[in-house]
C-alpha cells in the first residue's frame, strides 16, 4: 500500500470518528468508490471487480474460488454464499495451502469489509496462487459493504440473512442500510 493511500485511509477513518466535525458528512456509503479507486491504484497487480461484475461472473463461471478475508466474528454474521474464510493475517503459503489443488485454472476472488485487507492478501498471495495454477486473482471492489449496499444476497450458517458486520462503528457508517448492521449473528426461531 502506498504512503499516500495509507494517509488517505487514516484521514478518512479520522473523519468518520469525529461526529460533529466531519464524521456526519463522511458517513456516506458513496465513499466506498473513493476507497475502491485508491485500492485499485495501490494494488495494480491484481484485478478489481465491481459487485455487479462479480455477480455476473459467478452466474456464468463455475471456475471461481471466493475467499472471505475477515475475522471469524464478521464471517459468522454473514458472508457471500460459497465463500471460504481465510484469516487476514495468513501468509501467502497458508493461502495457497488452504486453496490447494482447487486453484487449478480458476479465478480466486478475495473480499473483506471494504477491500483493504482483501487487496493486501490477494496481492501478497498472487504469485503463490499462480504457482499452483490459479488463472486470475481479484479483489471485490468495495467488499461485502458494496455487495450489501446493492442488496445482493448474504448467508450465515442458517441460510439467507440481511445482516452484515460493520467491522467497527466508524467503518460501519459506509453501510447504506443501517438497520442491517449486526455485531453477532441473528438468532432465528427454533434455534
PDB file of C-alpha atoms in Angstrom:
ATOM      1  CA  UNK A   1       0.000   0.000   0.000  1.00  0.00           C
ATOM      2  CA  UNK A   2       1.417   3.358  -0.936  1.00  0.00           C
ATOM      3  CA  UNK A   3       2.072   6.031   1.664  1.00  0.00           C
ATOM      4  CA  UNK A   4      -0.464   8.347   0.022  1.00  0.00           C
ATOM      5  CA  UNK A   5      -3.181   5.686   0.109  1.00  0.00           C
ATOM      6  CA  UNK A   6      -2.442   4.875   3.748  1.00  0.00           C
ATOM      7  CA  UNK A   7      -2.546   8.591   4.617  1.00  0.00           C
ATOM      8  CA  UNK A   8      -5.911   8.983   2.828  1.00  0.00           C
ATOM      9  CA  UNK A   9      -7.371   5.994   4.685  1.00  0.00           C
ATOM     10  CA  UNK A  10      -6.138   7.362   8.013  1.00  0.00           C
ATOM     11  CA  UNK A  11      -7.707  10.755   7.253  1.00  0.00           C
ATOM     12  CA  UNK A  12     -10.896   9.084   6.103  1.00  0.00           C
ATOM     13  CA  UNK A  13     -11.112   6.973   9.270  1.00  0.00           C
ATOM     14  CA  UNK A  14     -10.391  10.030  11.430  1.00  0.00           C
ATOM     15  CA  UNK A  15     -13.173  11.921   9.687  1.00  0.00           C
ATOM     16  CA  UNK A  16     -15.601   9.063  10.357  1.00  0.00           C
ATOM     17  CA  UNK A  17     -14.577   9.162  14.016  1.00  0.00           C
ATOM     18  CA  UNK A  18     -15.296  12.864  14.594  1.00  0.00           C
ATOM     19  CA  UNK A  19     -19.100  13.072  14.538  1.00  0.00           C
ATOM     20  CA  UNK A  20     -19.624  16.797  14.897  1.00  0.00           C
ATOM     21  CA  UNK A  21     -16.820  17.933  12.645  1.00  0.00           C
ATOM     22  CA  UNK A  22     -16.559  15.762   9.537  1.00  0.00           C
ATOM     23  CA  UNK A  23     -17.980  12.417  10.579  1.00  0.00           C
ATOM     24  CA  UNK A  24     -21.547  13.136   9.570  1.00  0.00           C
ATOM     25  CA  UNK A  25     -20.531  14.419   6.156  1.00  0.00           C
ATOM     26  CA  UNK A  26     -18.154  11.476   5.687  1.00  0.00           C
ATOM     27  CA  UNK A  27     -20.694   8.848   6.788  1.00  0.00           C
ATOM     28  CA  UNK A  28     -21.653   8.235   3.178  1.00  0.00           C
ATOM     29  CA  UNK A  29     -21.819   4.817   1.518  1.00  0.00           C
ATOM     30  CA  UNK A  30     -20.752   6.524  -1.714  1.00  0.00           C
ATOM     31  CA  UNK A  31     -17.300   6.959  -0.181  1.00  0.00           C
ATOM     32  CA  UNK A  32     -16.691   3.282  -0.938  1.00  0.00           C
ATOM     33  CA  UNK A  33     -15.968   4.345  -4.524  1.00  0.00           C
ATOM     34  CA  UNK A  34     -13.127   6.568  -3.305  1.00  0.00           C
ATOM     35  CA  UNK A  35     -11.656   3.714  -1.269  1.00  0.00           C
ATOM     36  CA  UNK A  36     -12.006   1.322  -4.214  1.00  0.00           C
ATOM     37  CA  UNK A  37     -10.217   3.682  -6.609  1.00  0.00           C
ATOM     38  CA  UNK A  38      -7.398   4.189  -4.083  1.00  0.00           C
ATOM     39  CA  UNK A  39      -7.051   0.420  -3.725  1.00  0.00           C
ATOM     40  CA  UNK A  40      -7.007  -0.123  -7.489  1.00  0.00           C
ATOM     41  CA  UNK A  41      -4.181   2.411  -7.795  1.00  0.00           C
ATOM     42  CA  UNK A  42      -2.303   0.946  -4.830  1.00  0.00           C
ATOM     43  CA  UNK A  43      -2.626  -2.695  -5.942  1.00  0.00           C
ATOM     44  CA  UNK A  44      -2.283  -2.662  -9.749  1.00  0.00           C
ATOM     45  CA  UNK A  45      -1.020  -6.267  -9.950  1.00  0.00           C
ATOM     46  CA  UNK A  46      -4.409  -7.758  -9.063  1.00  0.00           C
ATOM     47  CA  UNK A  47      -7.760  -7.314 -10.752  1.00  0.00           C
ATOM     48  CA  UNK A  48     -10.588  -5.386  -9.113  1.00  0.00           C
ATOM     49  CA  UNK A  49     -14.193  -6.444  -9.752  1.00  0.00           C
ATOM     50  CA  UNK A  50     -17.331  -4.456  -9.027  1.00  0.00           C
ATOM     51  CA  UNK A  51     -20.133  -6.276  -7.200  1.00  0.00           C
ATOM     52  CA  UNK A  52     -22.178  -6.351 -10.425  1.00  0.00           C
ATOM     53  CA  UNK A  53     -19.282  -7.766 -12.458  1.00  0.00           C
ATOM     54  CA  UNK A  54     -18.594 -10.420  -9.831  1.00  0.00           C
ATOM     55  CA  UNK A  55     -22.305 -11.391  -9.669  1.00  0.00           C
ATOM     56  CA  UNK A  56     -22.369 -11.832 -13.463  1.00  0.00           C
ATOM     57  CA  UNK A  57     -19.115 -13.760 -13.392  1.00  0.00           C
ATOM     58  CA  UNK A  58     -20.340 -16.069 -10.599  1.00  0.00           C
ATOM     59  CA  UNK A  59     -23.523 -16.841 -12.536  1.00  0.00           C
ATOM     60  CA  UNK A  60     -21.672 -17.821 -15.690  1.00  0.00           C
ATOM     61  CA  UNK A  61     -18.413 -19.319 -14.420  1.00  0.00           C
ATOM     62  CA  UNK A  62     -18.009 -22.255 -12.063  1.00  0.00           C
ATOM     63  CA  UNK A  63     -14.249 -21.715 -12.095  1.00  0.00           C
ATOM     64  CA  UNK A  64     -14.276 -19.331  -9.137  1.00  0.00           C
ATOM     65  CA  UNK A  65     -12.923 -19.616  -5.628  1.00  0.00           C
ATOM     66  CA  UNK A  66     -14.302 -16.957  -3.303  1.00  0.00           C
ATOM     67  CA  UNK A  67     -12.212 -16.025  -0.258  1.00  0.00           C
ATOM     68  CA  UNK A  68     -13.573 -14.022   2.691  1.00  0.00           C
ATOM     69  CA  UNK A  69     -10.684 -12.194   4.385  1.00  0.00           C
ATOM     70  CA  UNK A  70     -12.380 -11.152   7.629  1.00  0.00           C
ATOM     71  CA  UNK A  71     -12.320 -12.261  11.237  1.00  0.00           C
ATOM     72  CA  UNK A  72     -14.433 -15.232  12.316  1.00  0.00           C
ATOM     73  CA  UNK A  73     -16.959 -12.979  14.084  1.00  0.00           C
ATOM     74  CA  UNK A  74     -17.511 -10.957  10.909  1.00  0.00           C
ATOM     75  CA  UNK A  75     -17.908 -14.093   8.779  1.00  0.00           C
ATOM     76  CA  UNK A  76     -20.377 -15.591  11.283  1.00  0.00           C
ATOM     77  CA  UNK A  77     -22.759 -12.629  10.888  1.00  0.00           C
ATOM     78  CA  UNK A  78     -22.849 -13.032   7.119  1.00  0.00           C
ATOM     79  CA  UNK A  79     -20.810 -13.813   4.055  1.00  0.00           C
ATOM     80  CA  UNK A  80     -21.299 -14.261   0.342  1.00  0.00           C
ATOM     81  CA  UNK A  81     -22.581 -17.759  -0.432  1.00  0.00           C
ATOM     82  CA  UNK A  82     -19.785 -20.170  -1.260  1.00  0.00           C
ATOM     83  CA  UNK A  83     -17.014 -18.127   0.367  1.00  0.00           C
ATOM     84  CA  UNK A  84     -14.289 -19.815   2.352  1.00  0.00           C
ATOM     85  CA  UNK A  85     -12.821 -17.792   5.208  1.00  0.00           C
ATOM     86  CA  UNK A  86      -9.098 -17.246   5.438  1.00  0.00           C
ATOM     87  CA  UNK A  87      -7.536 -15.098   8.145  1.00  0.00           C
ATOM     88  CA  UNK A  88      -6.454 -11.631   7.005  1.00  0.00           C
ATOM     89  CA  UNK A  89      -3.134 -12.431   8.706  1.00  0.00           C
ATOM     90  CA  UNK A  90      -2.467 -15.554   6.636  1.00  0.00           C
ATOM     91  CA  UNK A  91       0.796 -15.835   4.750  1.00  0.00           C
ATOM     92  CA  UNK A  92       0.874 -16.417   1.002  1.00  0.00           C
ATOM     93  CA  UNK A  93       1.861 -20.034   1.667  1.00  0.00           C
ATOM     94  CA  UNK A  94      -1.072 -20.519   4.073  1.00  0.00           C
ATOM     95  CA  UNK A  95      -3.462 -19.135   1.449  1.00  0.00           C
ATOM     96  CA  UNK A  96      -2.042 -21.443  -1.225  1.00  0.00           C
ATOM     97  CA  UNK A  97      -2.296 -24.424   1.154  1.00  0.00           C
ATOM     98  CA  UNK A  98      -5.904 -23.599   2.114  1.00  0.00           C
ATOM     99  CA  UNK A  99      -6.985 -23.305  -1.502  1.00  0.00           C
ATOM    100  CA  UNK A 100      -4.686 -26.104  -2.634  1.00  0.00           C
ATOM    101  CA  UNK A 101      -5.334 -28.121  -5.756  1.00  0.00           C
ATOM    102  CA  UNK A 102      -8.744 -26.465  -6.184  1.00  0.00           C
ATOM    103  CA  UNK A 103      -6.959 -23.423  -7.640  1.00  0.00           C
ATOM    104  CA  UNK A 104      -6.054 -25.085 -10.936  1.00  0.00           C
ATOM    105  CA  UNK A 105      -7.441 -22.970 -13.787  1.00  0.00           C
ATOM    106  CA  UNK A 106      -9.753 -20.981 -11.500  1.00  0.00           C
ATOM    107  CA  UNK A 107     -10.106 -17.311 -10.651  1.00  0.00           C
ATOM    108  CA  UNK A 108      -9.585 -16.516  -6.977  1.00  0.00           C
ATOM    109  CA  UNK A 109     -11.624 -13.571  -5.693  1.00  0.00           C
ATOM    110  CA  UNK A 110     -10.861 -12.045  -2.308  1.00  0.00           C
ATOM    111  CA  UNK A 111     -13.150  -9.765  -0.300  1.00  0.00           C
ATOM    112  CA  UNK A 112     -13.339  -8.192   3.146  1.00  0.00           C
ATOM    113  CA  UNK A 113     -15.424  -5.313   4.504  1.00  0.00           C
ATOM    114  CA  UNK A 114     -14.321  -2.572   2.081  1.00  0.00           C
ATOM    115  CA  UNK A 115     -11.336  -4.087   0.276  1.00  0.00           C
ATOM    116  CA  UNK A 116      -8.264  -3.094   2.271  1.00  0.00           C
ATOM    117  CA  UNK A 117      -7.493  -6.455   3.902  1.00  0.00           C
ATOM    118  CA  UNK A 118      -8.519  -8.423   0.832  1.00  0.00           C
ATOM    119  CA  UNK A 119      -6.395  -6.317  -1.548  1.00  0.00           C
ATOM    120  CA  UNK A 120      -3.374  -6.812   0.699  1.00  0.00           C
ATOM    121  CA  UNK A 121      -3.859 -10.582   0.954  1.00  0.00           C
ATOM    122  CA  UNK A 122      -4.649 -11.008  -2.752  1.00  0.00           C
ATOM    123  CA  UNK A 123      -1.549  -9.042  -3.717  1.00  0.00           C
ATOM    124  CA  UNK A 124       0.654 -10.912  -1.234  1.00  0.00           C
ATOM    125  CA  UNK A 125      -0.710 -14.316  -2.376  1.00  0.00           C
ATOM    126  CA  UNK A 126      -0.811 -13.740  -6.125  1.00  0.00           C
ATOM    127  CA  UNK A 127       2.468 -15.451  -7.030  1.00  0.00           C
ATOM    128  CA  UNK A 128       1.854 -18.436  -4.736  1.00  0.00           C
ATOM    129  CA  UNK A 129      -1.645 -18.942  -6.154  1.00  0.00           C
ATOM    130  CA  UNK A 130      -0.498 -18.669  -9.744  1.00  0.00           C
ATOM    131  CA  UNK A 131       2.252 -21.190  -8.970  1.00  0.00           C
ATOM    132  CA  UNK A 132      -0.452 -23.738  -8.066  1.00  0.00           C
ATOM    133  CA  UNK A 133      -2.473 -22.988 -11.192  1.00  0.00           C
ATOM    134  CA  UNK A 134      -4.847 -20.103 -10.421  1.00  0.00           C
ATOM    135  CA  UNK A 135      -5.560 -18.184 -13.605  1.00  0.00           C
ATOM    136  CA  UNK A 136      -6.501 -14.755 -12.175  1.00  0.00           C
ATOM    137  CA  UNK A 137      -6.507 -13.037  -8.789  1.00  0.00           C
ATOM    138  CA  UNK A 138      -9.114 -10.395  -7.970  1.00  0.00           C
ATOM    139  CA  UNK A 139     -10.310  -8.143  -5.175  1.00  0.00           C
ATOM    140  CA  UNK A 140     -14.040  -7.431  -4.840  1.00  0.00           C
ATOM    141  CA  UNK A 141     -14.158  -3.615  -5.013  1.00  0.00           C
ATOM    142  CA  UNK A 142     -15.964  -2.153  -2.019  1.00  0.00           C
ATOM    143  CA  UNK A 143     -16.004  -5.585  -0.373  1.00  0.00           C
ATOM    144  CA  UNK A 144     -19.041  -7.022   1.337  1.00  0.00           C
ATOM    145  CA  UNK A 145     -20.179  -3.451   2.117  1.00  0.00           C
ATOM    146  CA  UNK A 146     -20.652  -2.656  -1.593  1.00  0.00           C
ATOM    147  CA  UNK A 147     -22.284  -6.080  -2.079  1.00  0.00           C
ATOM    148  CA  UNK A 148     -24.697  -5.405   0.797  1.00  0.00           C
ATOM    149  CA  UNK A 149     -25.365  -1.812  -0.297  1.00  0.00           C
ATOM    150  CA  UNK A 150     -26.532  -3.177  -3.654  1.00  0.00           C
ATOM    151  CA  UNK A 151     -28.955  -5.527  -1.803  1.00  0.00           C
ATOM    152  CA  UNK A 152     -27.183  -8.628  -3.041  1.00  0.00           C
ATOM    153  CA  UNK A 153     -27.713 -11.919  -1.138  1.00  0.00           C
ATOM    154  CA  UNK A 154     -25.809 -12.862   2.008  1.00  0.00           C
ATOM    155  CA  UNK A 155     -25.892 -16.016   4.112  1.00  0.00           C
ATOM    156  CA  UNK A 156     -24.917 -17.148   7.574  1.00  0.00           C
ATOM    157  CA  UNK A 157     -24.705 -20.709   8.922  1.00  0.00           C
ATOM    158  CA  UNK A 158     -28.525 -20.935   8.988  1.00  0.00           C
ATOM    159  CA  UNK A 159     -29.222 -19.612   5.498  1.00  0.00           C
ATOM    160  CA  UNK A 160     -30.171 -16.277   3.974  1.00  0.00           C
ATOM    161  CA  UNK A 161     -29.679 -13.154   6.083  1.00  0.00           C
ATOM    162  CA  UNK A 162     -29.858  -9.413   5.564  1.00  0.00           C
ATOM    163  CA  UNK A 163     -27.309  -8.690   8.286  1.00  0.00           C
ATOM    164  CA  UNK A 164     -23.740  -7.501   7.810  1.00  0.00           C
ATOM    165  CA  UNK A 165     -20.940  -6.960  10.316  1.00  0.00           C
ATOM    166  CA  UNK A 166     -19.771  -3.306  10.354  1.00  0.00           C
ATOM    167  CA  UNK A 167     -16.083  -4.116  11.109  1.00  0.00           C
ATOM    168  CA  UNK A 168     -16.328  -1.323  13.673  1.00  0.00           C
ATOM    169  CA  UNK A 169     -18.697   1.533  14.461  1.00  0.00           C
ATOM    170  CA  UNK A 170     -16.938   4.012  12.211  1.00  0.00           C
ATOM    171  CA  UNK A 171     -16.397   1.901   9.102  1.00  0.00           C
ATOM    172  CA  UNK A 172     -19.967   0.663   9.509  1.00  0.00           C
ATOM    173  CA  UNK A 173     -21.132   4.159   8.557  1.00  0.00           C
ATOM    174  CA  UNK A 174     -20.358   3.172   4.973  1.00  0.00           C
ATOM    175  CA  UNK A 175     -23.284   0.739   5.005  1.00  0.00           C
ATOM    176  CA  UNK A 176     -26.416   2.101   3.343  1.00  0.00           C
ATOM    177  CA  UNK A 177     -28.905   0.025   5.358  1.00  0.00           C
ATOM    178  CA  UNK A 178     -28.006   0.761   8.959  1.00  0.00           C
ATOM    179  CA  UNK A 179     -30.869  -1.420  10.226  1.00  0.00           C
ATOM    180  CA  UNK A 180     -28.992  -4.472   8.938  1.00  0.00           C
ATOM    181  CA  UNK A 181     -25.801  -3.797  10.885  1.00  0.00           C
ATOM    182  CA  UNK A 182     -25.066  -6.517  13.453  1.00  0.00           C
ATOM    183  CA  UNK A 183     -22.092  -7.463  15.600  1.00  0.00           C
ATOM    184  CA  UNK A 184     -23.419 -11.035  16.118  1.00  0.00           C
ATOM    185  CA  UNK A 185     -25.440 -13.475  14.035  1.00  0.00           C
ATOM    186  CA  UNK A 186     -29.198 -13.159  14.363  1.00  0.00           C
ATOM    187  CA  UNK A 187     -30.987 -15.749  16.425  1.00  0.00           C
ATOM    188  CA  UNK A 188     -33.803 -17.311  14.439  1.00  0.00           C
ATOM    189  CA  UNK A 189     -36.925 -19.026  15.702  1.00  0.00           C
ATOM    190  CA  UNK A 190     -36.264 -22.673  16.524  1.00  0.00           C
ATOM    191  CA  UNK A 191     -32.588 -22.167  17.393  1.00  0.00           C
TER     192      UNK A 191
END
